[in-house]
Coordinates of C-alpha atoms in Angstrom, one line a residue:
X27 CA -26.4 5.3 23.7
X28 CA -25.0 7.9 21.5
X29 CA -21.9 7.8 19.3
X30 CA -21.0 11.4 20.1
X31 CA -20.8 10.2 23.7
X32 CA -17.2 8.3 22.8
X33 CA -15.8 11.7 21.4
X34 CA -12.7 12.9 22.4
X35 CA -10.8 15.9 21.2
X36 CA -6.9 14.4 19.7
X37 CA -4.5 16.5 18.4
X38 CA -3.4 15.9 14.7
X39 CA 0.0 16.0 15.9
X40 CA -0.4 13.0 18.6
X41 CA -1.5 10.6 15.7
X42 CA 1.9 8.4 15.5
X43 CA 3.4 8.6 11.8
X44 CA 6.3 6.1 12.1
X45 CA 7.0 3.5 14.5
X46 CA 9.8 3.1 17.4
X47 CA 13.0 2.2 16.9
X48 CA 12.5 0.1 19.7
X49 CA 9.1 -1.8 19.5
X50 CA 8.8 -2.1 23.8
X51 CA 10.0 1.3 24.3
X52 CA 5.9 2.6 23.6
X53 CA 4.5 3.8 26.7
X54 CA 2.0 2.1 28.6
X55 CA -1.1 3.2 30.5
X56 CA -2.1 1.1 33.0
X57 CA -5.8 1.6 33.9
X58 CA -7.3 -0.7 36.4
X59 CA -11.0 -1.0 35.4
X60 CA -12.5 -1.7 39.2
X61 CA -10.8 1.7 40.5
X62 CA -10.2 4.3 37.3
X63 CA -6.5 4.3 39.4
X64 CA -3.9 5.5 36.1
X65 CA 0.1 4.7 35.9
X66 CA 2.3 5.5 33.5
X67 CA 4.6 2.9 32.6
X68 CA 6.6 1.9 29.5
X69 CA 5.6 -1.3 27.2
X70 CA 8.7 -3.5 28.4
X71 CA 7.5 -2.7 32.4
X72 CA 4.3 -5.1 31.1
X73 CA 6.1 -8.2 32.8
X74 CA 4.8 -6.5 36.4
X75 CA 1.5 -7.2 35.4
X76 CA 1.5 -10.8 34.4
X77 CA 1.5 -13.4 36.8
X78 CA 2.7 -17.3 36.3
X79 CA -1.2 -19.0 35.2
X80 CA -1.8 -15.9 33.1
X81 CA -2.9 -16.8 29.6
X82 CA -2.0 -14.2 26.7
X83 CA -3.8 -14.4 23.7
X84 CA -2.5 -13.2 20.8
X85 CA -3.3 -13.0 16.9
X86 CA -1.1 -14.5 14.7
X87 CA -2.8 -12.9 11.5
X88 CA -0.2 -11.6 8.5
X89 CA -0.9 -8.2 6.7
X90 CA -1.2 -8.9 2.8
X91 CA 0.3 -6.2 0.7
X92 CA -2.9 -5.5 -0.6
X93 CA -2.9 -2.0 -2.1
X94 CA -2.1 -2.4 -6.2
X95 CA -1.3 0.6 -8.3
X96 CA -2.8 -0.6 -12.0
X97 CA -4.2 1.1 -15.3
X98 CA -7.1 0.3 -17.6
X99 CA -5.9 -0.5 -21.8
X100 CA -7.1 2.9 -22.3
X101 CA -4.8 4.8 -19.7
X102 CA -6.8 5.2 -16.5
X103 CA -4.9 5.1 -13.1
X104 CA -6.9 2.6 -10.7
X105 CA -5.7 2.0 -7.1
X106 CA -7.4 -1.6 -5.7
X107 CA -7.2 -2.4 -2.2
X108 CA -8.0 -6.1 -1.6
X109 CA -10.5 -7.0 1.2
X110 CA -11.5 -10.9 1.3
X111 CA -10.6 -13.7 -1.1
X112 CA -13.6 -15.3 -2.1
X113 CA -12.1 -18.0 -4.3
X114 CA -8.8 -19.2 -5.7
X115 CA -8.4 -15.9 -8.3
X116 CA -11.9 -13.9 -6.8
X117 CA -11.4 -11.0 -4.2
X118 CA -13.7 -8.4 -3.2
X119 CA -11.9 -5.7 -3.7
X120 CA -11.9 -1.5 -2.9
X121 CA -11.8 0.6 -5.8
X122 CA -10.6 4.1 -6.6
X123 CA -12.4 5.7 -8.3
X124 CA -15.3 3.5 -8.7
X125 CA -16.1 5.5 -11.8
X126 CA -12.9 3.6 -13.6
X127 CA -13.9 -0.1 -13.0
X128 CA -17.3 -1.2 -14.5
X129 CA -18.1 -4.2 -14.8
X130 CA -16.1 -6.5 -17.9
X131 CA -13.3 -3.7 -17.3
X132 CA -10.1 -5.0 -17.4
X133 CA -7.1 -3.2 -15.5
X134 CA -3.5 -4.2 -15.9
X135 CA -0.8 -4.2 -13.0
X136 CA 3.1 -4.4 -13.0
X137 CA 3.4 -4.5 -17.2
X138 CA 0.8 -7.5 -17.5
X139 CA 2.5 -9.4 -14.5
X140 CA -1.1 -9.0 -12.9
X141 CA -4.4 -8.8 -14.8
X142 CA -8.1 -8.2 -13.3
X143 CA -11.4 -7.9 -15.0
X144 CA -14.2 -7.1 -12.7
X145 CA -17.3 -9.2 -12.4
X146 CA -19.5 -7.4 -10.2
X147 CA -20.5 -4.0 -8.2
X148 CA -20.8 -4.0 -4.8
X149 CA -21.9 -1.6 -2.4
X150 CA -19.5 1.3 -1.3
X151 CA -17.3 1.2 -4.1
X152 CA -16.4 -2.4 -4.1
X153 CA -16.0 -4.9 -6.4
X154 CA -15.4 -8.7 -7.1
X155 CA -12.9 -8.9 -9.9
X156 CA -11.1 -12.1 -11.0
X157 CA -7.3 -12.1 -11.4
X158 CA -5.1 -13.6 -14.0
X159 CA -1.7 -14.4 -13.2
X160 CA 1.3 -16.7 -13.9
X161 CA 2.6 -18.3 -11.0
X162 CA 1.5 -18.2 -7.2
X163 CA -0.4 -15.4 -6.1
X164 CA 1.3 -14.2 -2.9
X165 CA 4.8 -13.8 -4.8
X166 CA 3.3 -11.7 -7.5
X167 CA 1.4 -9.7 -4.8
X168 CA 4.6 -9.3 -3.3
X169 CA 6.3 -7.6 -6.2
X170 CA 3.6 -5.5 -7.0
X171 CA 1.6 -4.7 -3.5
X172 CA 2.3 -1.6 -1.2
X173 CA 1.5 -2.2 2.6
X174 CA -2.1 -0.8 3.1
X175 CA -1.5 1.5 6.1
X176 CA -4.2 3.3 7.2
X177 CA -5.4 6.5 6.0
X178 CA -4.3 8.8 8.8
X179 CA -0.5 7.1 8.3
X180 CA 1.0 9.8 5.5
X181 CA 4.4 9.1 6.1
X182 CA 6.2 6.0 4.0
X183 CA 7.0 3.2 6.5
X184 CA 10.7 2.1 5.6
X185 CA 10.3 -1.5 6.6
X186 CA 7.3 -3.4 5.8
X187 CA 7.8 -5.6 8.6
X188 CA 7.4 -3.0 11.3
X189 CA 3.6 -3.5 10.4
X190 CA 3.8 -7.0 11.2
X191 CA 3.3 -8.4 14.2
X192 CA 6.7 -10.7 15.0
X193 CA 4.2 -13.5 15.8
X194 CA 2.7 -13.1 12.2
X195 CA 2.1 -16.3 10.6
X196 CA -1.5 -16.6 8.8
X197 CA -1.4 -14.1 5.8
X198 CA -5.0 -12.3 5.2
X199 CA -5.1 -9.0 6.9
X200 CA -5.9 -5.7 5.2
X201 CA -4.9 -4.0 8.4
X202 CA -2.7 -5.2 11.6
X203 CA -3.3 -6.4 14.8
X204 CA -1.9 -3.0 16.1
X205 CA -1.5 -3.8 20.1
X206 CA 0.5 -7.0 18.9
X207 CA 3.6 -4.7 17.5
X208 CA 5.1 -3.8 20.9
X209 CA 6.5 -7.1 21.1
X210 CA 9.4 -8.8 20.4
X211 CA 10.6 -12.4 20.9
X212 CA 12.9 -11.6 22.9
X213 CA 10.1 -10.1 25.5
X214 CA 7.7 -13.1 24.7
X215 CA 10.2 -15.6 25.1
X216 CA 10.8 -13.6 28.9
X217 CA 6.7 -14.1 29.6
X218 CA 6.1 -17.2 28.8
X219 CA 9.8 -18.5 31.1
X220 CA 7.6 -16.3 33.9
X221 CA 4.6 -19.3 33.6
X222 CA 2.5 -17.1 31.3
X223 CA 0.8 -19.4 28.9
X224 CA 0.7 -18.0 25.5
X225 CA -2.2 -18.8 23.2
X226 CA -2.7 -17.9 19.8
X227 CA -5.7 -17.1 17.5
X228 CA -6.6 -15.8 14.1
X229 CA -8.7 -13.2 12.7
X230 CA -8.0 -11.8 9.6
X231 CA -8.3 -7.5 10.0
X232 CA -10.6 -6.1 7.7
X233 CA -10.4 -2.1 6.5
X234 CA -14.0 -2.1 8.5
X235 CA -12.0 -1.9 11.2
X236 CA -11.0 1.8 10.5
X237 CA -15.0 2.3 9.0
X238 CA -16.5 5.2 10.8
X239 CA -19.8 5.2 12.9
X240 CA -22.1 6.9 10.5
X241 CA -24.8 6.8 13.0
X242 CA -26.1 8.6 16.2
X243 CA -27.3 5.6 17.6
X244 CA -25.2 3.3 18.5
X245 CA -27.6 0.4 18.5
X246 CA -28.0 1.0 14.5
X247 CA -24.5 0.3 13.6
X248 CA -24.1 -2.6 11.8
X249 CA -20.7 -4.6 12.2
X250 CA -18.0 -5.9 9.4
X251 CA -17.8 -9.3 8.7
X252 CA -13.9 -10.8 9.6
X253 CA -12.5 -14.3 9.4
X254 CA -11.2 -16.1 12.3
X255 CA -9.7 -19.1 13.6
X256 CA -8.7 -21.1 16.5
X257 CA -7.2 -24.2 16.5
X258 CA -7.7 -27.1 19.0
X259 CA -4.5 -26.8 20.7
X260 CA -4.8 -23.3 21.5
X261 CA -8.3 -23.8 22.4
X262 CA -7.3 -26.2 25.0
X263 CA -4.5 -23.4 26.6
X264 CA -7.0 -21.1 26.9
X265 CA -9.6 -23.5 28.8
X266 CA -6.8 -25.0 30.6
X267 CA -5.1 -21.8 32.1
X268 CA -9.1 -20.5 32.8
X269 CA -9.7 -23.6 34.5
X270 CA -7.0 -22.8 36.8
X271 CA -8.0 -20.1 37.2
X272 CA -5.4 -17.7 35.1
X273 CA -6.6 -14.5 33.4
X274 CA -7.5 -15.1 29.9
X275 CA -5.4 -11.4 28.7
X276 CA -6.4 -10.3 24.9
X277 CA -4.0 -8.8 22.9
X278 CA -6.1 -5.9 21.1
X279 CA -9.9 -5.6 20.1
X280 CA -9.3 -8.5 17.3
X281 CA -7.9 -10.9 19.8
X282 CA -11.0 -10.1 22.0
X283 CA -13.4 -10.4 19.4
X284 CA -12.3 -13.9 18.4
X285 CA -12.6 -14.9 21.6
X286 CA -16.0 -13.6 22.5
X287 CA -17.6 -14.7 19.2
X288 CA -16.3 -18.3 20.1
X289 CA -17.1 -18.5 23.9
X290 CA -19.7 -20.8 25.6
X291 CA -21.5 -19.3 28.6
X292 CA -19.1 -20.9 30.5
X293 CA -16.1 -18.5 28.9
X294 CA -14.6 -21.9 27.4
X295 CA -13.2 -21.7 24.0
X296 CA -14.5 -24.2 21.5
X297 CA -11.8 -25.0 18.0
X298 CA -13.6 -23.7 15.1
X299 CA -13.5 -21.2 12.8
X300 CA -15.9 -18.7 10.8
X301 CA -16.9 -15.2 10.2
X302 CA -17.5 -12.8 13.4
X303 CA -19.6 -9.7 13.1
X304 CA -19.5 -9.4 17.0
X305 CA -20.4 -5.8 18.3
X306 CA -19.1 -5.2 21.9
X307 CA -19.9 -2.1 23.5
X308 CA -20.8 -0.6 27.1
X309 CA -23.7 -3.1 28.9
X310 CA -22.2 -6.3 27.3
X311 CA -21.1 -9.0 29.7
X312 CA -17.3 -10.5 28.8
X313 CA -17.7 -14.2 28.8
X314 CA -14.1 -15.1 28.5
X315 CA -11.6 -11.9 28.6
X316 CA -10.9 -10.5 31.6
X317 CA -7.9 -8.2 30.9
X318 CA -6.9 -6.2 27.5
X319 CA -3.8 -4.9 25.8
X320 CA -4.8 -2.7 23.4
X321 CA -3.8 0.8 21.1
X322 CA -5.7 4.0 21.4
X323 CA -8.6 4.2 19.4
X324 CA -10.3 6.8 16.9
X325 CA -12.9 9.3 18.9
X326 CA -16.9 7.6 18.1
X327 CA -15.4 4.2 17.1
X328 CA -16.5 0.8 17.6
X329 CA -13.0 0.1 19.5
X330 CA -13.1 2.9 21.9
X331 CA -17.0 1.7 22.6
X332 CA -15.3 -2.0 22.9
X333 CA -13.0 -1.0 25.7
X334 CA -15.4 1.0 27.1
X335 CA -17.6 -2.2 27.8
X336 CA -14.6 -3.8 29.9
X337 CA -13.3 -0.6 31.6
X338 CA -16.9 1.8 31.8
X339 CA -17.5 4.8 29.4
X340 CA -16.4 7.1 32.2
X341 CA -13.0 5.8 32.7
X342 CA -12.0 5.6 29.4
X343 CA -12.7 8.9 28.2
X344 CA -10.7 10.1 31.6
X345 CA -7.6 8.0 30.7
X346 CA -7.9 9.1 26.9
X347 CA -8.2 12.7 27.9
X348 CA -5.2 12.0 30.4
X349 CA -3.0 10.3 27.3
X350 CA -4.0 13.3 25.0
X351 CA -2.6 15.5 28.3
X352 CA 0.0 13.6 28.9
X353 CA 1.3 13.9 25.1
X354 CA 0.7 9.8 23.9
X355 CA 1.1 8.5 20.9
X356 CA -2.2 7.6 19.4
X357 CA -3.2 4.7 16.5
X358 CA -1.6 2.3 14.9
X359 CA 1.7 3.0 15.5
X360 CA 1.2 4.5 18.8
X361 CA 1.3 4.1 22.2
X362 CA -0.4 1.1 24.6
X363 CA -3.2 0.5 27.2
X364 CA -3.2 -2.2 29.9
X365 CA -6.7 -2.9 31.3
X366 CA -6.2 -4.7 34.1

């Protein structure tokens, strides 16, 4: 299996920049994965699709302003884009330039309000550095962090909460849970009164997510480490609406990834949590998710090979050639796919 077999041409111009005004106003494909059959449909027409016994799983994970602007004594701009916490003041951390931040370096952010001297070198230009700060982390971050949107975002987002999910609780993510933006409470709170159970899980988004297939073999691609989460009472939804026999429904690839990673034979969903390097792509057997709400995905990426392993490689690439026709938003703050 070859990565260049998940390319599709895309437009630069269908990349969204900015999101709706209106989060359920997105378009929606609908692609049924038995048939290939299409429809086009909008993101607030995804009530026809549910029925009462359904059980929607979504991630509750909370994007981190993680992108810092700082300088070393000496002058030097750094940028640092935090990845994973490994202790109270620790973080592995993304550096720009790498040059700039050896190790004992110290760099300064906000006027001294934030101070990091950098322990180790990692691979690709990463780093563990150790922060000193007054106070509690999170608020400082807060004052000083930009939202890390993702590279092919060049326009400023106005509200940093339109790249939050309105489900967000569990702070940690370096990117977000894209497929969960089209909804609001308002449209939740009009599933779950249908009988939909709603289930949620975390898995903290890593910037692997947005890490390019560097290799023409798809079987030599090796997976991102994420965090995830899922607590007993959601664990028992899950099993419970499976059990009577409800489709378990994923809210994006991250969703889906949880929930494979954690899944017995059976499908049932065990409380626990851990680090998931889970690779899903066409010829691996779904143990648990039977239906997906997702984004479109980057051409040759592990996410368009994900839901080409529920839907078929064939009928993917038709309905992303379609939504490139049909003039779809694409990415993070684009349109969204039913696979039903």
């Amino acid at each position: 299996m070859k990565t260049s077999d998940f390319y599709f041409h895309l437009p630069e111009e269908q990349i969204a920049q900015v999101p709706l005004k209106d989060r359920t106003t997105s378009r929606l494909m609908v692609l049924d994965q038995k048939t290939g059959e299409i429809e086009h449909k909008h993101f607030y027409d995804i009530k026809a699709y549910l029925k009462p016994g359904d059980c929607l799983v979504l991630n509750d994970t909370r994007v981190i302003p993680a992108r810092l602007f700082g300088a070393r004594p000496s002058g030097g701009k750094v940028e640092f884009l935090l990845l994973t916490r490994k202790e109270e003041k620790r973080w592995e951390v993304l550096v720009k330039p790498g040059k700039k931040a050896k190790i004992g370096d110290e760099i300064i952010f906000g006027e001294g309000l934030l101070k990091a001297k950098v322990e180790e070198i990692i691979e690709d230009g990463k780093r563990i550095v150790s922060f000193e700060y007054e106070g509690i982390f999170e608020e400082v971050l807060d004052a000083l962090g930009e939202m890390p949107l993702p590279p092919y975002i060049h326009e400023k987002l106005e509200d940093k909460e339109r790249y939050q999910t309105v489900y967000s609780k569990h702070e940690g993510s370096a990117a977000a849970p894209t497929a969960g933006l089209h909804f609001t409470k308002e449209l939740l709170k009009e599933i779950e009164e249908m009988g939909v159970k709603i289930a949620y899980v975390t898995l903290h988004v890593g910037l692997g997510t947005f890490r390019p297939v560097k290799v023409e073999d798809v079987l030599n691609h090796e997976m991102h480490s994420e965090y995830y989460s899922i607590d007993e009472e959601n664990a028992t939804i899950i099993n419970k609406a499976k059990a009577e026999g409800g489709r378990v429904i994923a809210v994006g690839t991250t969703s889906t990834r949880t929930l494979e990673s954690n899944a017995d034979e059976k499908g049932l969903i065990k409380a626990g949590s851990g680090w998931t390097n889970i690779f899903i792509y066409p010829g691996y057997t779904f143990k648990c998710v039977k239906a997906l709400i997702t984004n479109f995905h980057l051409p040759e990426s592990t996410l368009i090979m994900l839901v080409s392993a529920l839907a078929g490689k064939e009928a993917i690439l038709n309905a992303y050639n379609t939504a490139v026709k049909e003039g779809y938003r694409f990415f993070s703050f684009g349109d969204a796919m039913l696979i039903k």
